mmCIF file of C-alpha atoms and ligand atoms in Angstrom:
data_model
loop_
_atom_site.group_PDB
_atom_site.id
_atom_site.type_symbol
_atom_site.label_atom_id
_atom_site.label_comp_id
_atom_site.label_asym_id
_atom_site.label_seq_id
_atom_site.Cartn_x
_atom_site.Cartn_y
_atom_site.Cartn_z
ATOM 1 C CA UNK A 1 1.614 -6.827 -19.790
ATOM 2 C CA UNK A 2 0.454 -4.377 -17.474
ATOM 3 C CA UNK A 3 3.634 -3.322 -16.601
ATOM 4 C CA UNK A 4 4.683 -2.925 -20.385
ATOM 5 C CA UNK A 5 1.346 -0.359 -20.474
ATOM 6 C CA UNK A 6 2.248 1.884 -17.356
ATOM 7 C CA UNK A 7 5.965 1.953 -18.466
ATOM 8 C CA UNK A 8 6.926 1.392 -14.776
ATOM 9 C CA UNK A 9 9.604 -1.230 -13.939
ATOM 10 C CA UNK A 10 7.785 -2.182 -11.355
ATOM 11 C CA UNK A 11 10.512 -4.894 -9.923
ATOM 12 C CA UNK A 12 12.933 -1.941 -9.523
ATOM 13 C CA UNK A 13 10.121 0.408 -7.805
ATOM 14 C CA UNK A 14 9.399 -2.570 -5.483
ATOM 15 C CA UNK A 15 13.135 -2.998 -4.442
ATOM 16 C CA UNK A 16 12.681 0.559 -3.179
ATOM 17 C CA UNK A 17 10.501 -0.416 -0.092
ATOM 18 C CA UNK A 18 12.190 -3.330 2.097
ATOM 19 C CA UNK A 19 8.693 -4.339 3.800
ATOM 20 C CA UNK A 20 7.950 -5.995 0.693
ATOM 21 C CA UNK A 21 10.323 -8.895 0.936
ATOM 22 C CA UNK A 22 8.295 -10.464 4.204
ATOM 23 C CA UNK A 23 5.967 -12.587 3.910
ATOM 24 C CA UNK A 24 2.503 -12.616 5.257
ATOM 25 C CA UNK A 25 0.715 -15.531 5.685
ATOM 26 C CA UNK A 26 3.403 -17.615 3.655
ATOM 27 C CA UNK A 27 3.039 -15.378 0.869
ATOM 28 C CA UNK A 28 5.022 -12.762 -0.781
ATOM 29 C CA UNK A 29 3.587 -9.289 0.470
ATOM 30 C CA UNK A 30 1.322 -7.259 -1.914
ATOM 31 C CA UNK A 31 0.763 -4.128 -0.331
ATOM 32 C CA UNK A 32 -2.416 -2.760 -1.224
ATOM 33 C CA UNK A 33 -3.177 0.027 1.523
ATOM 34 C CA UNK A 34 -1.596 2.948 -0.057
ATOM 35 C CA UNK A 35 -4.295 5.150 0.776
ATOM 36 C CA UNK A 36 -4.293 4.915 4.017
ATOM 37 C CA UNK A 37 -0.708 4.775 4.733
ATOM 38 C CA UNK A 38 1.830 4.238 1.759
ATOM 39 C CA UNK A 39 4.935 2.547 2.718
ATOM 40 C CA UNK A 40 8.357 3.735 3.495
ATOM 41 C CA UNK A 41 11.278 3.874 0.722
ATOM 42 C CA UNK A 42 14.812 2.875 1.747
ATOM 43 C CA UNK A 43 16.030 6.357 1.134
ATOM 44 C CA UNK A 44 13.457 7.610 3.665
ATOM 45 C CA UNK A 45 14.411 5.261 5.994
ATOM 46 C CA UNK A 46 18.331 5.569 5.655
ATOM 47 C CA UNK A 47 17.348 9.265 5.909
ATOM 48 C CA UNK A 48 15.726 9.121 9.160
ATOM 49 C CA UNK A 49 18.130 6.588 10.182
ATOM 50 C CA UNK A 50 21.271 9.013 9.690
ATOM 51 C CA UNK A 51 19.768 12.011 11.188
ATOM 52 C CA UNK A 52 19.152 9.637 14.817
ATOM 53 C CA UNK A 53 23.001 8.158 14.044
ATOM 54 C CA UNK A 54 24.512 11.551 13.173
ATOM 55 C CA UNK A 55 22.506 15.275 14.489
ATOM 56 C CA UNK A 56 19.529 14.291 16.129
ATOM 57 C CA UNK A 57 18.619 17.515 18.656
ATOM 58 C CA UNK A 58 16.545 20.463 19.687
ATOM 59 C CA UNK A 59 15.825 22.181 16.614
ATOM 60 C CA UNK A 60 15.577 26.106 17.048
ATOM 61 C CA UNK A 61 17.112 26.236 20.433
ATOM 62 C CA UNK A 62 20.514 25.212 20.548
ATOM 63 C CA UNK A 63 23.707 26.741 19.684
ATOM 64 C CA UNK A 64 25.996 23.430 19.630
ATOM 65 C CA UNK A 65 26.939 21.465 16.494
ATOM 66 C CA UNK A 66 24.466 19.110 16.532
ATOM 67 C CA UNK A 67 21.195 21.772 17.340
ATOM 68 C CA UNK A 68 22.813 23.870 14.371
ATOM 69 C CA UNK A 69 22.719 20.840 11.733
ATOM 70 C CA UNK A 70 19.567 19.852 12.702
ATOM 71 C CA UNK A 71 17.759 23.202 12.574
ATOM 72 C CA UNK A 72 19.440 23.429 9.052
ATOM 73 C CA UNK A 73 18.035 19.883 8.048
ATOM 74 C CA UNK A 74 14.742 20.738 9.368
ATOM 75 C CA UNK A 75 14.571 24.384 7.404
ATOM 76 C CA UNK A 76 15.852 22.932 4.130
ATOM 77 C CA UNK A 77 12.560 20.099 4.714
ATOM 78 C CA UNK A 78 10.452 23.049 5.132
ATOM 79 C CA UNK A 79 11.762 25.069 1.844
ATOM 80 C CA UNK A 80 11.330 21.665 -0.641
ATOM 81 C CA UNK A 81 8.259 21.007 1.114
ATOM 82 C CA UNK A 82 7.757 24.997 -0.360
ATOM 83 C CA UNK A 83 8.868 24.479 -3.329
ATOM 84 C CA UNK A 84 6.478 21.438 -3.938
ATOM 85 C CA UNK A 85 3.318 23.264 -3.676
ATOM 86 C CA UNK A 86 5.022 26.554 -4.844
ATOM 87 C CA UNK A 87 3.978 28.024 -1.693
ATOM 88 C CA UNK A 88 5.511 32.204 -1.411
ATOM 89 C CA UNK A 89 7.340 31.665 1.448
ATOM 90 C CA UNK A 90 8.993 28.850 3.922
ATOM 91 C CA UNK A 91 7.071 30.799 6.368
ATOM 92 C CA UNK A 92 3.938 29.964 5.116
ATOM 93 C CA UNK A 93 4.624 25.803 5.708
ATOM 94 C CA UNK A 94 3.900 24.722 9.427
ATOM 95 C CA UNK A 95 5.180 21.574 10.204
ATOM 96 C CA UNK A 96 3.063 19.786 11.966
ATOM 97 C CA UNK A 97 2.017 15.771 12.764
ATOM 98 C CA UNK A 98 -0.820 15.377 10.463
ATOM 99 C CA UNK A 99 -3.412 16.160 8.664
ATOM 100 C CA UNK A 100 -5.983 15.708 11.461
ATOM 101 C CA UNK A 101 -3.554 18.075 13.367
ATOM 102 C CA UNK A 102 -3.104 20.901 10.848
ATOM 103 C CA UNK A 103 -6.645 21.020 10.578
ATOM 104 C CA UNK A 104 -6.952 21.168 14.823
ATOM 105 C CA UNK A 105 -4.650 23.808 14.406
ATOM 106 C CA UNK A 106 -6.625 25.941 11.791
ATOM 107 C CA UNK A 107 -9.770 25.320 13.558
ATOM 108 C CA UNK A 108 -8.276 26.130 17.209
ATOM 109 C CA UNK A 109 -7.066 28.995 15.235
ATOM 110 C CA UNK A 110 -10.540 30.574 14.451
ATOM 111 C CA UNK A 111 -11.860 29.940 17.647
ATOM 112 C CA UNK A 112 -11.066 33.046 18.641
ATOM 113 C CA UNK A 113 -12.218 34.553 15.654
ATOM 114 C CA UNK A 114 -16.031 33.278 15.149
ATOM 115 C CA UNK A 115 -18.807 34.402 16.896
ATOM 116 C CA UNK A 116 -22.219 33.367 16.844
ATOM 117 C CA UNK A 117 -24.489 33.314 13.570
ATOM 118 C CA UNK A 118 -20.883 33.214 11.482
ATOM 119 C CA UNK A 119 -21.222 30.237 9.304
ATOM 120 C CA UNK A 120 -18.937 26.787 8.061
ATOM 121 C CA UNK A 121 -19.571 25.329 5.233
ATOM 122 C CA UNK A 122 -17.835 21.592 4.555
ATOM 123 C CA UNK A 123 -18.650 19.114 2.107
ATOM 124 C CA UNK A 124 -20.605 15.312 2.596
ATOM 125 C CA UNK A 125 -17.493 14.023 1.362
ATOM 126 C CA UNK A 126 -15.037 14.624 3.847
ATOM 127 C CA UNK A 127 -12.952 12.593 6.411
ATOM 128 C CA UNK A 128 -13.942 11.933 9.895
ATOM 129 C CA UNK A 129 -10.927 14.195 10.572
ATOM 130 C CA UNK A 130 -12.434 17.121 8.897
ATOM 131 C CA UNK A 131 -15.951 17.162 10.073
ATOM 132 C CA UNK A 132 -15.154 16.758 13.959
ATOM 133 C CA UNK A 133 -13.180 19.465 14.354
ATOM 134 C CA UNK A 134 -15.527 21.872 12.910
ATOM 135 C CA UNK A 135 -18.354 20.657 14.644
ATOM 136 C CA UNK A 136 -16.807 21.588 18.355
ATOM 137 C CA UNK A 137 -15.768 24.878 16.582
ATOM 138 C CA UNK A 138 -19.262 25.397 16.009
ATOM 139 C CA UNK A 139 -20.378 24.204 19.244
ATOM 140 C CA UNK A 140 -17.881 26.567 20.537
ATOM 141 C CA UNK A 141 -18.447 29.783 18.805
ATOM 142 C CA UNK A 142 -22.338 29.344 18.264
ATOM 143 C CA UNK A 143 -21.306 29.224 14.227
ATOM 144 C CA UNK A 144 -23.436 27.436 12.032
ATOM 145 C CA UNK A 145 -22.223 24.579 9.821
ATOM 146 C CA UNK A 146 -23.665 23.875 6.554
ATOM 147 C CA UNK A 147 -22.760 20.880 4.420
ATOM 148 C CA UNK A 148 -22.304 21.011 0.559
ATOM 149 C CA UNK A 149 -24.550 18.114 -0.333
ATOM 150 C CA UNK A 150 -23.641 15.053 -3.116
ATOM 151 C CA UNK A 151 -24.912 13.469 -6.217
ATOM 152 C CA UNK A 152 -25.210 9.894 -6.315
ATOM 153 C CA UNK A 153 -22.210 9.771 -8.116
ATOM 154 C CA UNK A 154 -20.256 11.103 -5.973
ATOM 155 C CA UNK A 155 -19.966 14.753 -7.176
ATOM 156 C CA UNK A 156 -20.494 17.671 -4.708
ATOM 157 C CA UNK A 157 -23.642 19.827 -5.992
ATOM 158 C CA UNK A 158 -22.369 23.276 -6.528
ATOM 159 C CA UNK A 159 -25.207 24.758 -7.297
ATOM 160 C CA UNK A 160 -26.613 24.484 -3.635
ATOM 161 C CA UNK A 161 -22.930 25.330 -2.435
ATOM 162 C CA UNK A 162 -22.976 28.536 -4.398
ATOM 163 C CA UNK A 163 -26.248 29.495 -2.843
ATOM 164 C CA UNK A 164 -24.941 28.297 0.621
ATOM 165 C CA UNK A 165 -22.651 30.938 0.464
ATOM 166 C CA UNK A 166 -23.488 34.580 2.126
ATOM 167 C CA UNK A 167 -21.905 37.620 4.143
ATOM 168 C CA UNK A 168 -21.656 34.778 6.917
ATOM 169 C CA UNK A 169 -19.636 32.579 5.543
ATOM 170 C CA UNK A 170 -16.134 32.652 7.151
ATOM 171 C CA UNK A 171 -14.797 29.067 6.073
ATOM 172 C CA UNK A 172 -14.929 26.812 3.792
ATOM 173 C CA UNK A 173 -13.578 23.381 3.909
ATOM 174 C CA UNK A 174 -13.477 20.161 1.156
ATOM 175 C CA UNK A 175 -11.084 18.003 0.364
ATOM 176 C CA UNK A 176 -9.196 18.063 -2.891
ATOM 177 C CA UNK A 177 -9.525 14.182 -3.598
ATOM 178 C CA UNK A 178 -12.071 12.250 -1.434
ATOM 179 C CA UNK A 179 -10.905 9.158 0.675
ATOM 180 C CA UNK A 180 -14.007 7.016 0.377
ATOM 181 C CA UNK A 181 -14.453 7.480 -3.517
ATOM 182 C CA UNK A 182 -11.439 9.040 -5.249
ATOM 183 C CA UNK A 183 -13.398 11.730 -6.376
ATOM 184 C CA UNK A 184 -11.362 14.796 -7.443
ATOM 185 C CA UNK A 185 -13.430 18.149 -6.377
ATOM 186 C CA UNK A 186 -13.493 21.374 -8.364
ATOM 187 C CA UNK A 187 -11.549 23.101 -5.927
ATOM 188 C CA UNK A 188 -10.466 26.060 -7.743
ATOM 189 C CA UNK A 189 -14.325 26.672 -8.276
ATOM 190 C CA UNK A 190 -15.050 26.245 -4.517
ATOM 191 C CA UNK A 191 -12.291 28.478 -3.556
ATOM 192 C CA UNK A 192 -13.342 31.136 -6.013
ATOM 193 C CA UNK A 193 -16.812 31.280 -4.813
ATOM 194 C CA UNK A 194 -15.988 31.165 -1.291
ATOM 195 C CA UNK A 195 -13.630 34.451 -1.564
ATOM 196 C CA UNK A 196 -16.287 36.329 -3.620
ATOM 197 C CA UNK A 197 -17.964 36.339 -0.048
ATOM 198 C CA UNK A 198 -14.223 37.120 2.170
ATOM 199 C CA UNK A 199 -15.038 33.204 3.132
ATOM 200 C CA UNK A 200 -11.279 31.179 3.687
ATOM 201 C CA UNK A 201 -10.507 28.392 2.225
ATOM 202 C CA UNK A 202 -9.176 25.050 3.838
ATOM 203 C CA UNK A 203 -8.190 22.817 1.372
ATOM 204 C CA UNK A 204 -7.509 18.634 2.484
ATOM 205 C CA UNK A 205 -4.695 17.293 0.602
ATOM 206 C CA UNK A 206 -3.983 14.235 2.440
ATOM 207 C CA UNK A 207 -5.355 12.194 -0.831
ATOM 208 C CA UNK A 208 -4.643 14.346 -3.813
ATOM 209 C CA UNK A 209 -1.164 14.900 -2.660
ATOM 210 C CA UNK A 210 0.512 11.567 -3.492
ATOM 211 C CA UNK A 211 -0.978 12.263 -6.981
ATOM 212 C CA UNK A 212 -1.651 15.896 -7.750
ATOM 213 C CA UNK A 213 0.918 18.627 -7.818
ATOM 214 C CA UNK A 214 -1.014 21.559 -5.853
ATOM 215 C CA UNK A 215 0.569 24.739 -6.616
ATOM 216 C CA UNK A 216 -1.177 26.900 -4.045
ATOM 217 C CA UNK A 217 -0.325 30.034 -5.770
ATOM 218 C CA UNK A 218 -2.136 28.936 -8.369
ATOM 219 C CA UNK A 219 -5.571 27.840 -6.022
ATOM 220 C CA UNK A 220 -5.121 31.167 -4.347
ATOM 221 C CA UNK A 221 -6.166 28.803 -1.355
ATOM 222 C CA UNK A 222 -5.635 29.784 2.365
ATOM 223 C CA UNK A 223 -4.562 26.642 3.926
ATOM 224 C CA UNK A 224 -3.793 23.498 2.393
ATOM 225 C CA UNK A 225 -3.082 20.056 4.514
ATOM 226 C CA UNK A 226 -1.140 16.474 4.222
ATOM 227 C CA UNK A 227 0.133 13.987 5.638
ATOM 228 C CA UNK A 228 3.908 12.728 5.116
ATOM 229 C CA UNK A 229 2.587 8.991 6.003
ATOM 230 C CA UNK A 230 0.540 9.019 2.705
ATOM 231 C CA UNK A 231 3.335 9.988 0.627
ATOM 232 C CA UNK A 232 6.301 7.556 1.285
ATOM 233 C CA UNK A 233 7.349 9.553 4.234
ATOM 234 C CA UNK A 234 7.417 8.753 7.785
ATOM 235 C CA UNK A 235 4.330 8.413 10.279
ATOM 236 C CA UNK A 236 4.105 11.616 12.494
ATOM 237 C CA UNK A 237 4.626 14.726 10.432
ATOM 238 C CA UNK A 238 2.287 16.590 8.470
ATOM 239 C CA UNK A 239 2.024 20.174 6.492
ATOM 240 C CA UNK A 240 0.102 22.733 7.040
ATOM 241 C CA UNK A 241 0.495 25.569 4.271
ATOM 242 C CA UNK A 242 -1.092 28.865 5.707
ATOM 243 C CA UNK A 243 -1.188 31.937 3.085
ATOM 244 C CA UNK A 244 -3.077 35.019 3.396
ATOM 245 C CA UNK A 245 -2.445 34.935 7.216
ATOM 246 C CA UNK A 246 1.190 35.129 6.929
ATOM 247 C CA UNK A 247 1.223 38.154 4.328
HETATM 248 C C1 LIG B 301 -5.868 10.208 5.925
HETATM 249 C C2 LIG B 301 -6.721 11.376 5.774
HETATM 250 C C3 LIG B 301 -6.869 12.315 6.808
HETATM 251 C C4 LIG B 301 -6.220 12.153 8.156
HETATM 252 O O1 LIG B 301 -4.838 12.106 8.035
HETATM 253 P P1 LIG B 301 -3.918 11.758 9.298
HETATM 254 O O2 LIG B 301 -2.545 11.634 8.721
HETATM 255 O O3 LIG B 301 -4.421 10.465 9.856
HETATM 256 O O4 LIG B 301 -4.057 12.861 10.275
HETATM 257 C C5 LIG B 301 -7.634 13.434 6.558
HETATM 258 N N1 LIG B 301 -8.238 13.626 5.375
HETATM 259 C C6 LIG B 301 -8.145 12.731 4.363
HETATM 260 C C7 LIG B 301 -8.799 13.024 3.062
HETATM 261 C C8 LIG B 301 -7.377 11.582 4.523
HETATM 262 O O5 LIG B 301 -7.261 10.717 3.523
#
């Protein structure tokens, strides 16, 4: 019945992913973790398999066969991982392992560029992943960090985030769909306010991204995150799209 609704053939999307003919605990495996980490398609698999079997080397750095075919496998990732989230240019995707990574790297990043009584502003909804990082920046720098506060049902309050916002503000960081409620956040509103005050904008799209199209562009956003693990890719690599920076 359900399946009728959805219009998915589920059977034939479940042949897909191999880990779901074990068992576990005598039982047929129902795999209900997405979230957290989806699983891996054969496709993905054969694809990772075949680049170990066939070109695996040092990207970038060699000029044999095998470093040539695997710096062009790596740069054609990088431009459909453009494409995607119709970022400008291939340039502006760094590779990276995570999500908790890219946003290490954007945070290491403005270390250098904060200085005391500059101010952070993140939301009460974010990952443990996004609020650690920001809090050593600011124990760093000396910069402030100010927290957009929530409703009880789970909406940000953008009314006190608009007035959080001043000549201070450098960054700005939310997530585009929340991991502990599934709340989708008015980004485009946050990002718009933020860069009426020259703030950037760090978007996390380790949860919207298996469901929401992001067209960067679009967000005018300055950085925008994921993980591969959480969209039927493999465990280790991430995305960090970097705009204005680049230009
Ligand atoms: C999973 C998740 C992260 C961390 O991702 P990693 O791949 O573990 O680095 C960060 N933010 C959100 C919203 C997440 O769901």
């Amino acid at each position: 019945m359900l399946e009728k609704e959805l219009m998915l053939d589920i059977q034939k999307i479940r042949k897909d992913f191999p880990i779901l003919n074990r068992e576990v605990n005598g039982k047929p495996l129902i795999y209900f973790d997405n979230a957290a980490t989806s699983q891996t398609p054969q496709q993905v698999i054969d694809c990772i398999v075949d680049y170990y079997s066939r070109y695996n080397a040092n990207i970038h750095r060699g000029v044999h066969t095998l470093s040539q075919e695997a710096t062009d496998a790596y740069e054609e990732a990088r431009i459909k991982i453009q494409q995607h989230f119709n970022a400008a240019k291939p340039y502006e995707m760094i590779l990276t392992s995570g999500t908790t990574d890219s946003i290490n790297l954007v945070a290491n990043g403005f270390a250098s560029l904060l200085k005391e009584g500059d101010e952070i502003i993140v939301s009460a909804l974010e990952h443990h992943s996004n609020i650690v990082p920001w809090q050593m920046l600011c124990e760093h720098t000396g910069a402030v960090l100010k927290v957009i506060p929530m409703f009880e049902s789970g909406q940000l309050d953008m009314e006190t985030y608009v007035s959080l916002l001043n000549e201070n503000t450098k960054l700005v960081f939310c997530n585009h769909v929340s991991n502990a409620l599934g709340v989708i956040n008015p980004i485009e509103f946050i990002i718009e306010k933020a860069h009426e005050v020259n703030a950037a904008v760090l978007i996390d799209g380790a949860q919207a991204s298996p469901h929401i199209k992001a067209d960067v562009q679009a967000l005018d956003v300055d950085f925008y995150v994921a993980s591969a693990h959480k969209i039927c890719g493999p465990t280790g690599v991430g995305l960090c799209m970097e705009r204005k920076l680049a230009q």
